[in-house]
Amino acid sequence: MQVTAQAGCLTGECQVRVGTIDIVATKTVDDWKCSVGRSITVLGERWTILILREALLGTTRFADFERYLGLPPDRLADRLATLVEYGVMTKESYQEPGQRRRPSYHLTPAGRELHLLIGVLQQWGDKNLPRPEGPTVVRKAGRTGRPVHVAFIDDLGYEVPADDVVTIPTGN
Amino acid sequence: MQVTAQAGCLTGECQVRVGTIDIVATKTVDDWKCSVGRSITVLGERWTILILREALLGTTRFADFERYLGLPPDRLADRLATLVEYGVMTKESYQEPGQRRRPSYHLTPAGRELHLLIGVLQQWGDKNLPRPEGPTVVRKAGRTGRPVHVAFIDDLGYEVPADDVVTIPTGN
């Protein structure tokens, strides 16, 4: 896979290396054949995962994302714009009495599917980078109250150990 | 959550914003209470996910990571060093006849667990950012040959829809 400079990169975060041959630029979704590359073009920017975590906890207002995450508003706006562009969130607005309309952001069904991604990162961190105090959250099934984890599962519904999962090229 | 400048940031990639109040620096693992933040400190740097994808496909040699991913060697070395520091990979070496020893990198059990993370990113991209040609890979159970996907599953082994999963603070 050859990385080449892009005329217009997705996020504007082109990485310039001084004293070497090239400019390594951010690729766009369609520069990737592999879905992992395509996904991280949309989801892999710094802060985006934390924005999604907050959104899955119910945050919708721009001002609340800004306050909870403590990131600069222009960076927050940039990340949210990418998520809207690729169908992860929709941009709406709300208005409190006597105030101007303000922006809010809402997960689409594709965005809500990313609960799995946040769940994997939490589960892996809980196990492999644990705090002495233990996890900050647990995940349960709302209907039954039973604890849940993220796993590979086959088409009959049986859990498959990650070590038994094989990756097969399709030739596409 | 307040972001403050760190004296020594984990990866050296401090983000300096010109003309605004502050320097937003990369946090270290122990700056985060939440395991999502802890995980992305280790896994969230640009290229790291693609390094893990290659490693899960069997790549071990530094020179092969460099060739397959097309990234600058000092950046590759930096990312691999972080993965070794946090127990995701081990650094070994190999030697071909008549040549000097060269470095290789091998996933630990904690690293192999990240198959789930790569699986989620692939699955989400296949569905939500599809290419006309279809997916580049499929995942199957090695033992049974059945197709697998990533899902929430409860402690009885039943799949739980992502929309039914609730996140409960522990107070830690």
mmCIF file of C-alpha atoms in Angstrom:
data_model
loop_
_atom_site.group_PDB
_atom_site.id
_atom_site.type_symbol
_atom_site.label_atom_id
_atom_site.label_comp_id
_atom_site.label_asym_id
_atom_site.label_seq_id
_atom_site.Cartn_x
_atom_site.Cartn_y
_atom_site.Cartn_z
ATOM 1 C CA MET A 1 0.000 0.000 0.000
ATOM 2 C CA GLN A 2 1.615 3.247 -1.133
ATOM 3 C CA VAL A 3 0.808 6.413 0.737
ATOM 4 C CA THR A 4 0.707 9.434 -1.523
ATOM 5 C CA ALA A 5 -0.031 13.066 -0.917
ATOM 6 C CA GLN A 6 -3.662 14.016 -1.437
ATOM 7 C CA ALA A 7 -4.720 17.265 -2.993
ATOM 8 C CA GLY A 8 -7.558 17.597 -0.483
ATOM 9 C CA CYS A 9 -7.371 15.468 2.627
ATOM 10 C CA LEU A 10 -10.423 14.570 4.651
ATOM 11 C CA THR A 11 -9.676 16.251 7.937
ATOM 12 C CA GLY A 12 -7.024 18.766 7.001
ATOM 13 C CA GLU A 13 -4.556 16.998 9.270
ATOM 14 C CA CYS A 14 -1.807 16.314 6.788
ATOM 15 C CA GLN A 15 1.352 15.102 8.428
ATOM 16 C CA VAL A 16 4.462 16.799 7.127
ATOM 17 C CA ARG A 17 7.812 15.166 7.814
ATOM 18 C CA VAL A 18 10.757 17.500 7.720
ATOM 19 C CA GLY A 19 13.919 16.412 5.965
ATOM 20 C CA THR A 20 12.504 13.315 4.330
ATOM 21 C CA ILE A 21 11.151 12.508 0.948
ATOM 22 C CA ASP A 22 7.495 13.084 1.249
ATOM 23 C CA ILE A 23 4.361 14.474 2.745
ATOM 24 C CA VAL A 24 2.207 11.765 4.294
ATOM 25 C CA ALA A 25 -1.364 12.927 3.965
ATOM 26 C CA THR A 26 -4.569 11.629 5.420
ATOM 27 C CA LYS A 27 -6.332 9.297 3.019
ATOM 28 C CA THR A 28 -9.982 9.517 2.146
ATOM 29 C CA VAL A 29 -12.489 6.666 2.512
ATOM 30 C CA ASP A 30 -12.317 5.651 -1.123
ATOM 31 C CA ASP A 31 -8.532 5.406 -1.050
ATOM 32 C CA TRP A 32 -9.016 2.240 0.997
ATOM 33 C CA LYS A 33 -10.199 -1.097 -0.311
ATOM 34 C CA CYS A 34 -10.205 -2.550 3.199
ATOM 35 C CA SER A 35 -13.134 -1.693 5.458
ATOM 36 C CA VAL A 36 -10.823 -1.282 8.441
ATOM 37 C CA GLY A 37 -9.076 1.571 6.634
ATOM 38 C CA ARG A 38 -12.411 2.991 5.486
ATOM 39 C CA SER A 39 -13.807 2.931 9.021
ATOM 40 C CA ILE A 40 -10.793 4.542 10.661
ATOM 41 C CA THR A 41 -10.807 7.342 8.094
ATOM 42 C CA VAL A 42 -14.181 8.328 9.569
ATOM 43 C CA LEU A 43 -13.728 7.188 13.183
ATOM 44 C CA GLY A 44 -9.988 7.281 13.796
ATOM 45 C CA GLU A 45 -9.326 10.965 14.376
ATOM 46 C CA ARG A 46 -8.282 12.014 17.836
ATOM 47 C CA TRP A 47 -11.408 12.776 19.970
ATOM 48 C CA THR A 48 -13.898 11.054 17.685
ATOM 49 C CA ILE A 49 -14.116 7.923 19.838
ATOM 50 C CA LEU A 50 -14.683 10.050 22.924
ATOM 51 C CA ILE A 51 -17.377 12.049 21.132
ATOM 52 C CA LEU A 52 -19.100 8.767 20.263
ATOM 53 C CA ARG A 53 -18.801 7.543 23.841
ATOM 54 C CA GLU A 54 -20.511 10.718 25.075
ATOM 55 C CA ALA A 55 -23.183 10.464 22.373
ATOM 56 C CA LEU A 56 -23.942 6.872 23.370
ATOM 57 C CA LEU A 57 -24.351 8.076 26.959
ATOM 58 C CA GLY A 58 -27.007 10.512 25.730
ATOM 59 C CA THR A 59 -25.167 13.762 25.042
ATOM 60 C CA THR A 60 -26.593 15.691 22.090
ATOM 61 C CA ARG A 61 -25.831 19.398 22.562
ATOM 62 C CA PHE A 62 -22.669 20.902 21.079
ATOM 63 C CA ALA A 63 -22.138 22.862 24.296
ATOM 64 C CA ASP A 64 -22.342 19.674 26.375
ATOM 65 C CA PHE A 65 -19.846 17.771 24.191
ATOM 66 C CA GLU A 66 -17.534 20.756 24.545
ATOM 67 C CA ARG A 67 -17.924 20.908 28.319
ATOM 68 C CA TYR A 68 -17.653 17.164 28.989
ATOM 69 C CA LEU A 69 -14.692 16.579 26.677
ATOM 70 C CA GLY A 70 -12.843 19.854 27.185
ATOM 71 C CA LEU A 71 -11.716 20.086 23.588
ATOM 72 C CA PRO A 72 -11.437 23.235 21.450
ATOM 73 C CA PRO A 73 -14.759 24.118 19.734
ATOM 74 C CA ASP A 74 -13.284 24.248 16.235
ATOM 75 C CA ARG A 75 -11.864 20.766 16.638
ATOM 76 C CA LEU A 76 -15.167 19.492 18.021
ATOM 77 C CA ALA A 77 -17.031 21.075 15.102
ATOM 78 C CA ASP A 78 -14.604 19.467 12.637
ATOM 79 C CA ARG A 79 -15.055 15.998 14.134
ATOM 80 C CA LEU A 80 -18.842 16.310 14.288
ATOM 81 C CA ALA A 81 -18.931 17.498 10.665
ATOM 82 C CA THR A 82 -17.072 14.335 9.595
ATOM 83 C CA LEU A 83 -19.514 12.159 11.531
ATOM 84 C CA VAL A 84 -22.468 13.947 9.876
ATOM 85 C CA GLU A 85 -20.849 13.681 6.436
ATOM 86 C CA TYR A 86 -20.570 9.899 6.745
ATOM 87 C CA GLY A 87 -23.998 9.261 8.243
ATOM 88 C CA VAL A 88 -22.959 8.540 11.824
ATOM 89 C CA MET A 89 -24.816 11.536 13.258
ATOM 90 C CA THR A 90 -27.393 14.067 12.127
ATOM 91 C CA LYS A 91 -27.194 17.753 12.919
ATOM 92 C CA GLU A 92 -30.320 19.286 14.435
ATOM 93 C CA SER A 93 -30.976 22.316 16.600
ATOM 94 C CA TYR A 94 -32.739 23.182 19.803
ATOM 95 C CA GLN A 95 -33.911 26.396 21.394
ATOM 96 C CA GLU A 96 -34.341 27.365 25.022
ATOM 97 C CA PRO A 97 -36.764 30.153 25.956
ATOM 98 C CA GLY A 98 -35.367 33.570 25.149
ATOM 99 C CA GLN A 99 -32.216 32.173 23.546
ATOM 100 C CA ARG A 100 -31.050 31.652 19.986
ATOM 101 C CA ARG A 101 -31.193 28.251 18.335
ATOM 102 C CA ARG A 102 -28.141 26.091 19.067
ATOM 103 C CA PRO A 103 -26.811 22.961 17.353
ATOM 104 C CA SER A 104 -27.281 19.413 18.570
ATOM 105 C CA TYR A 105 -26.052 16.111 17.171
ATOM 106 C CA HIS A 106 -27.858 12.785 17.213
ATOM 107 C CA LEU A 107 -26.650 9.266 16.448
ATOM 108 C CA THR A 108 -28.163 7.593 13.406
ATOM 109 C CA PRO A 109 -28.768 3.809 13.389
ATOM 110 C CA ALA A 110 -25.245 3.436 11.901
ATOM 111 C CA GLY A 111 -23.947 5.547 14.778
ATOM 112 C CA ARG A 112 -25.751 3.506 17.408
ATOM 113 C CA GLU A 113 -24.108 0.369 15.996
ATOM 114 C CA LEU A 114 -20.822 1.845 17.195
ATOM 115 C CA HIS A 115 -21.820 0.892 20.725
ATOM 116 C CA LEU A 116 -19.985 -2.327 19.813
ATOM 117 C CA LEU A 117 -16.784 -0.403 19.079
ATOM 118 C CA ILE A 118 -16.957 1.519 22.359
ATOM 119 C CA GLY A 119 -17.798 -1.755 24.122
ATOM 120 C CA VAL A 120 -14.708 -3.484 22.708
ATOM 121 C CA LEU A 121 -12.410 -0.636 23.699
ATOM 122 C CA GLN A 122 -13.860 -0.572 27.212
ATOM 123 C CA GLN A 123 -13.682 -4.340 27.651
ATOM 124 C CA TRP A 124 -10.107 -4.539 26.399
ATOM 125 C CA GLY A 125 -9.013 -1.634 28.599
ATOM 126 C CA ASP A 126 -10.794 -3.028 31.667
ATOM 127 C CA LYS A 127 -8.866 -6.271 31.256
ATOM 128 C CA ASN A 128 -5.517 -5.153 29.914
ATOM 129 C CA LEU A 129 -5.023 -1.626 31.260
ATOM 130 C CA PRO A 130 -6.952 -1.900 34.535
ATOM 131 C CA ARG A 131 -7.218 0.777 37.208
ATOM 132 C CA PRO A 132 -6.847 -0.341 40.828
ATOM 133 C CA GLU A 133 -10.334 1.064 41.515
ATOM 134 C CA GLY A 134 -11.951 -1.107 38.834
ATOM 135 C CA PRO A 135 -14.085 -0.193 35.809
ATOM 136 C CA THR A 136 -16.049 3.068 35.684
ATOM 137 C CA VAL A 137 -19.031 1.439 33.970
ATOM 138 C CA VAL A 138 -20.562 -1.975 33.328
ATOM 139 C CA ARG A 139 -22.807 -2.991 30.433
ATOM 140 C CA LYS A 140 -26.015 -4.937 30.856
ATOM 141 C CA ALA A 141 -28.931 -6.033 28.730
ATOM 142 C CA GLY A 142 -31.728 -3.545 29.416
ATOM 143 C CA ARG A 143 -34.477 -6.143 29.046
ATOM 144 C CA THR A 144 -33.006 -8.912 31.215
ATOM 145 C CA GLY A 145 -30.443 -7.065 33.359
ATOM 146 C CA ARG A 146 -27.815 -9.698 32.538
ATOM 147 C CA PRO A 147 -24.175 -8.606 32.077
ATOM 148 C CA VAL A 148 -22.999 -8.453 28.464
ATOM 149 C CA HIS A 149 -19.636 -8.612 26.727
ATOM 150 C CA VAL A 150 -18.497 -8.254 23.127
ATOM 151 C CA ALA A 151 -17.545 -11.454 21.318
ATOM 152 C CA PHE A 152 -17.357 -13.210 17.980
ATOM 153 C CA ILE A 153 -20.506 -15.220 17.365
ATOM 154 C CA ASP A 154 -21.348 -17.566 14.500
ATOM 155 C CA ASP A 155 -24.516 -17.692 12.382
ATOM 156 C CA LEU A 156 -26.033 -20.284 14.720
ATOM 157 C CA GLY A 157 -25.551 -17.932 17.661
ATOM 158 C CA TYR A 158 -22.603 -19.703 19.276
ATOM 159 C CA GLU A 159 -19.696 -17.712 20.670
ATOM 160 C CA VAL A 160 -16.415 -18.393 18.843
ATOM 161 C CA PRO A 161 -13.077 -17.772 20.615
ATOM 162 C CA ALA A 162 -11.123 -14.942 18.946
ATOM 163 C CA ASP A 163 -8.168 -17.317 18.495
ATOM 164 C CA ASP A 164 -10.346 -19.602 16.339
ATOM 165 C CA VAL A 165 -11.438 -16.814 13.973
ATOM 166 C CA VAL A 166 -9.732 -16.842 10.582
ATOM 167 C CA THR A 167 -9.672 -14.061 7.999
ATOM 168 C CA ILE A 168 -10.221 -15.150 4.397
ATOM 169 C CA PRO A 169 -9.523 -12.814 1.435
ATOM 170 C CA THR A 170 -12.423 -12.602 -0.986
ATOM 171 C CA GLY A 171 -10.315 -11.471 -3.927
ATOM 172 C CA ASN A 172 -12.305 -8.216 -4.162
ATOM 173 C CA MET B 1 -13.100 16.274 31.840
ATOM 174 C CA GLN B 2 -10.456 18.962 31.648
ATOM 175 C CA VAL B 3 -7.617 18.608 29.179
ATOM 176 C CA THR B 4 -4.387 20.060 30.460
ATOM 177 C CA ALA B 5 -0.927 20.278 28.981
ATOM 178 C CA GLN B 6 1.317 17.376 29.979
ATOM 179 C CA ALA B 7 4.986 17.814 30.768
ATOM 180 C CA GLY B 8 5.802 14.563 28.963
ATOM 181 C CA CYS B 9 3.200 13.216 26.581
ATOM 182 C CA LEU B 10 3.012 9.577 25.633
ATOM 183 C CA THR B 11 3.731 9.720 21.952
ATOM 184 C CA GLY B 12 5.339 13.113 21.533
ATOM 185 C CA GLU B 13 2.400 14.213 19.394
ATOM 186 C CA CYS B 14 1.308 17.280 21.260
ATOM 187 C CA GLN B 15 -1.182 19.347 19.353
ATOM 188 C CA VAL B 16 -0.397 23.026 19.368
ATOM 189 C CA ARG B 17 -3.164 25.413 18.386
ATOM 190 C CA VAL B 18 -2.020 28.747 17.090
ATOM 191 C CA GLY B 19 -3.778 31.864 18.284
ATOM 192 C CA THR B 20 -5.852 30.227 20.995
ATOM 193 C CA ILE B 21 -5.514 29.808 24.679
ATOM 194 C CA ASP B 22 -3.833 26.533 25.129
ATOM 195 C CA ILE B 23 -1.748 23.593 24.132
ATOM 196 C CA VAL B 24 -3.773 20.392 24.025
ATOM 197 C CA ALA B 25 -1.393 17.578 24.770
ATOM 198 C CA THR B 26 -1.749 13.848 24.455
ATOM 199 C CA LYS B 27 -2.839 12.277 27.713
ATOM 200 C CA THR B 28 -1.220 9.227 29.234
ATOM 201 C CA VAL B 29 -3.091 6.046 30.199
ATOM 202 C CA ASP B 30 -3.348 6.970 33.872
ATOM 203 C CA ASP B 31 -4.852 10.359 33.085
ATOM 204 C CA TRP B 32 -8.035 8.485 32.172
ATOM 205 C CA LYS B 33 -10.443 6.850 34.573
ATOM 206 C CA CYS B 34 -12.482 5.452 31.708
ATOM 207 C CA SER B 35 -11.182 2.355 29.949
ATOM 208 C CA VAL B 36 -12.191 3.741 26.563
ATOM 209 C CA GLY B 37 -9.784 6.633 27.080
ATOM 210 C CA ARG B 38 -7.113 4.287 28.448
ATOM 211 C CA SER B 39 -7.431 1.984 25.440
ATOM 212 C CA ILE B 40 -7.285 4.716 22.830
ATOM 213 C CA THR B 41 -4.190 6.200 24.438
ATOM 214 C CA VAL B 42 -2.458 2.948 23.482
ATOM 215 C CA LEU B 43 -4.394 2.028 20.322
ATOM 216 C CA GLY B 44 -5.672 5.320 18.956
ATOM 217 C CA GLU B 45 -2.623 6.761 17.232
ATOM 218 C CA ARG B 46 -2.723 7.036 13.467
ATOM 219 C CA TRP B 47 -1.426 3.779 11.885
ATOM 220 C CA THR B 48 -1.707 1.649 15.024
ATOM 221 C CA ILE B 49 -4.959 -0.024 13.948
ATOM 222 C CA LEU B 50 -3.451 -0.835 10.553
ATOM 223 C CA ILE B 51 -0.333 -2.258 12.231
ATOM 224 C CA LEU B 52 -2.593 -4.495 14.331
ATOM 225 C CA ARG B 53 -4.557 -5.570 11.264
ATOM 226 C CA GLU B 54 -1.320 -6.629 9.562
ATOM 227 C CA ALA B 55 -0.100 -8.381 12.713
ATOM 228 C CA LEU B 56 -3.359 -10.334 12.961
ATOM 229 C CA LEU B 57 -2.854 -11.416 9.341
ATOM 230 C CA GLY B 58 0.535 -12.847 10.348
ATOM 231 C CA THR B 59 3.044 -10.073 9.697
ATOM 232 C CA THR B 60 5.918 -10.018 12.212
ATOM 233 C CA ARG B 61 8.968 -8.442 10.555
ATOM 234 C CA PHE B 62 9.593 -4.708 10.860
ATOM 235 C CA ALA B 63 10.555 -4.602 7.184
ATOM 236 C CA ASP B 64 7.263 -6.258 6.186
ATOM 237 C CA PHE B 65 5.129 -3.847 8.243
ATOM 238 C CA GLU B 66 7.030 -1.010 6.592
ATOM 239 C CA ARG B 67 6.515 -2.410 3.102
ATOM 240 C CA TYR B 68 2.834 -3.356 3.475
ATOM 241 C CA LEU B 69 1.790 -0.141 5.194
ATOM 242 C CA GLY B 70 4.083 2.307 3.386
ATOM 243 C CA LEU B 71 4.669 4.428 6.470
ATOM 244 C CA PRO B 72 7.909 6.140 7.509
ATOM 245 C CA PRO B 73 10.191 3.827 9.559
ATOM 246 C CA ASP B 74 10.554 6.217 12.496
ATOM 247 C CA ARG B 75 6.763 6.458 12.819
ATOM 248 C CA LEU B 76 6.419 2.675 12.562
ATOM 249 C CA ALA B 77 9.096 2.227 15.234
ATOM 250 C CA ASP B 78 7.308 4.720 17.490
ATOM 251 C CA ARG B 79 3.953 2.935 17.175
ATOM 252 C CA LEU B 80 5.479 -0.504 17.726
ATOM 253 C CA ALA B 81 7.352 0.769 20.797
ATOM 254 C CA THR B 82 4.044 1.935 22.315
ATOM 255 C CA LEU B 83 2.453 -1.461 21.626
ATOM 256 C CA VAL B 84 5.435 -3.213 23.270
ATOM 257 C CA GLU B 85 5.356 -0.822 26.254
ATOM 258 C CA TYR B 86 1.727 -1.684 26.975
ATOM 259 C CA GLY B 87 1.995 -5.435 26.457
ATOM 260 C CA VAL B 88 0.228 -5.688 23.090
ATOM 261 C CA MET B 89 3.303 -7.002 21.265
ATOM 262 C CA THR B 90 6.729 -8.365 22.153
ATOM 263 C CA LYS B 91 9.903 -7.398 20.318
ATOM 264 C CA GLU B 92 12.034 -10.283 19.120
ATOM 265 C CA SER B 93 14.608 -10.682 16.374
ATOM 266 C CA TYR B 94 15.352 -12.986 13.495
ATOM 267 C CA GLN B 95 18.380 -13.633 11.336
ATOM 268 C CA GLU B 96 18.666 -14.790 7.770
ATOM 269 C CA PRO B 97 21.873 -16.528 6.585
ATOM 270 C CA GLY B 98 24.719 -14.066 6.080
ATOM 271 C CA GLN B 99 22.689 -11.106 7.342
ATOM 272 C CA ARG B 100 22.535 -9.167 10.587
ATOM 273 C CA ARG B 101 19.791 -9.741 13.119
ATOM 274 C CA ARG B 102 16.630 -7.761 12.400
ATOM 275 C CA PRO B 103 13.649 -6.885 14.618
ATOM 276 C CA SER B 104 10.301 -8.651 14.576
ATOM 277 C CA TYR B 105 7.116 -8.001 16.573
ATOM 278 C CA HIS B 106 4.656 -10.585 17.847
ATOM 279 C CA LEU B 107 1.181 -10.214 19.321
ATOM 280 C CA THR B 108 0.762 -11.184 22.967
ATOM 281 C CA PRO B 109 -2.501 -12.761 24.175
ATOM 282 C CA ALA B 110 -3.715 -9.209 24.942
ATOM 283 C CA GLY B 111 -2.811 -8.257 21.378
ATOM 284 C CA ARG B 112 -4.630 -11.219 19.875
ATOM 285 C CA GLU B 113 -7.765 -10.156 21.750
ATOM 286 C CA LEU B 114 -7.760 -7.078 19.528
ATOM 287 C CA HIS B 115 -9.030 -9.266 16.705
ATOM 288 C CA LEU B 116 -12.409 -8.187 18.085
ATOM 289 C CA LEU B 117 -11.566 -4.515 17.567
ATOM 290 C CA ILE B 118 -10.419 -5.076 13.990
ATOM 291 C CA GLY B 119 -13.501 -7.246 13.441
ATOM 292 C CA VAL B 120 -15.836 -4.469 14.616
ATOM 293 C CA LEU B 121 -14.195 -1.861 12.404
ATOM 294 C CA GLN B 122 -14.370 -4.180 9.394
ATOM 295 C CA GLN B 123 -17.978 -5.168 10.020
ATOM 296 C CA TRP B 124 -19.103 -1.576 10.516
ATOM 297 C CA GLY B 125 -17.252 -0.402 7.401
ATOM 298 C CA ASP B 126 -18.577 -3.299 5.300
ATOM 299 C CA LYS B 127 -22.103 -2.295 6.209
ATOM 300 C CA ASN B 128 -21.948 1.487 6.465
ATOM 301 C CA LEU B 129 -19.139 2.510 4.094
ATOM 302 C CA PRO B 130 -19.410 -0.275 1.503
ATOM 303 C CA ARG B 131 -17.398 -0.528 -1.688
ATOM 304 C CA PRO B 132 -19.297 -1.521 -4.857
ATOM 305 C CA GLU B 133 -16.988 -4.531 -5.188
ATOM 306 C CA GLY B 134 -17.877 -5.855 -1.745
ATOM 307 C CA PRO B 135 -15.708 -6.731 1.280
ATOM 308 C CA THR B 136 -12.023 -7.610 0.881
ATOM 309 C CA VAL B 137 -12.173 -10.303 3.566
ATOM 310 C CA VAL B 138 -14.670 -12.465 5.434
ATOM 311 C CA ARG B 139 -14.258 -13.977 8.903
ATOM 312 C CA LYS B 140 -15.078 -17.572 9.715
ATOM 313 C CA ALA B 141 -14.673 -19.957 12.629
ATOM 314 C CA GLY B 142 -11.582 -22.028 11.858
ATOM 315 C CA ARG B 143 -12.968 -25.177 13.478
ATOM 316 C CA THR B 144 -16.457 -25.179 11.946
ATOM 317 C CA GLY B 145 -16.038 -22.943 8.894
ATOM 318 C CA ARG B 146 -19.172 -20.994 9.857
ATOM 319 C CA PRO B 147 -19.309 -17.219 9.230
ATOM 320 C CA VAL B 148 -18.816 -15.075 12.334
ATOM 321 C CA HIS B 149 -19.719 -11.532 13.316
ATOM 322 C CA VAL B 150 -19.046 -9.367 16.346
ATOM 323 C CA ALA B 151 -21.935 -8.842 18.772
ATOM 324 C CA PHE B 152 -22.934 -8.206 22.359
ATOM 325 C CA ILE B 153 -23.600 -11.488 24.141
ATOM 326 C CA ASP B 154 -24.871 -12.074 27.678
ATOM 327 C CA ASP B 155 -23.492 -14.421 30.332
ATOM 328 C CA LEU B 156 -25.846 -17.190 29.198
ATOM 329 C CA GLY B 157 -24.460 -16.935 25.682
ATOM 330 C CA TYR B 158 -27.407 -15.165 24.067
ATOM 331 C CA GLU B 159 -26.846 -12.348 21.591
ATOM 332 C CA VAL B 160 -28.171 -8.988 22.817
ATOM 333 C CA PRO B 161 -29.099 -6.250 20.298
ATOM 334 C CA ALA B 162 -26.800 -3.224 20.655
ATOM 335 C CA ASP B 163 -29.882 -1.020 21.147
ATOM 336 C CA ASP B 164 -30.821 -3.029 24.254
ATOM 337 C CA VAL B 165 -27.401 -2.592 25.902
ATOM 338 C CA VAL B 166 -27.299 -0.071 28.748
ATOM 339 C CA THR B 167 -24.229 1.466 30.363
ATOM 340 C CA ILE B 168 -24.321 1.688 34.156
ATOM 341 C CA PRO B 169 -21.799 3.806 36.121
ATOM 342 C CA THR B 170 -20.130 1.875 38.952
ATOM 343 C CA GLY B 171 -19.187 4.970 40.949
ATOM 344 C CA ASN B 172 -15.476 4.098 40.637
#
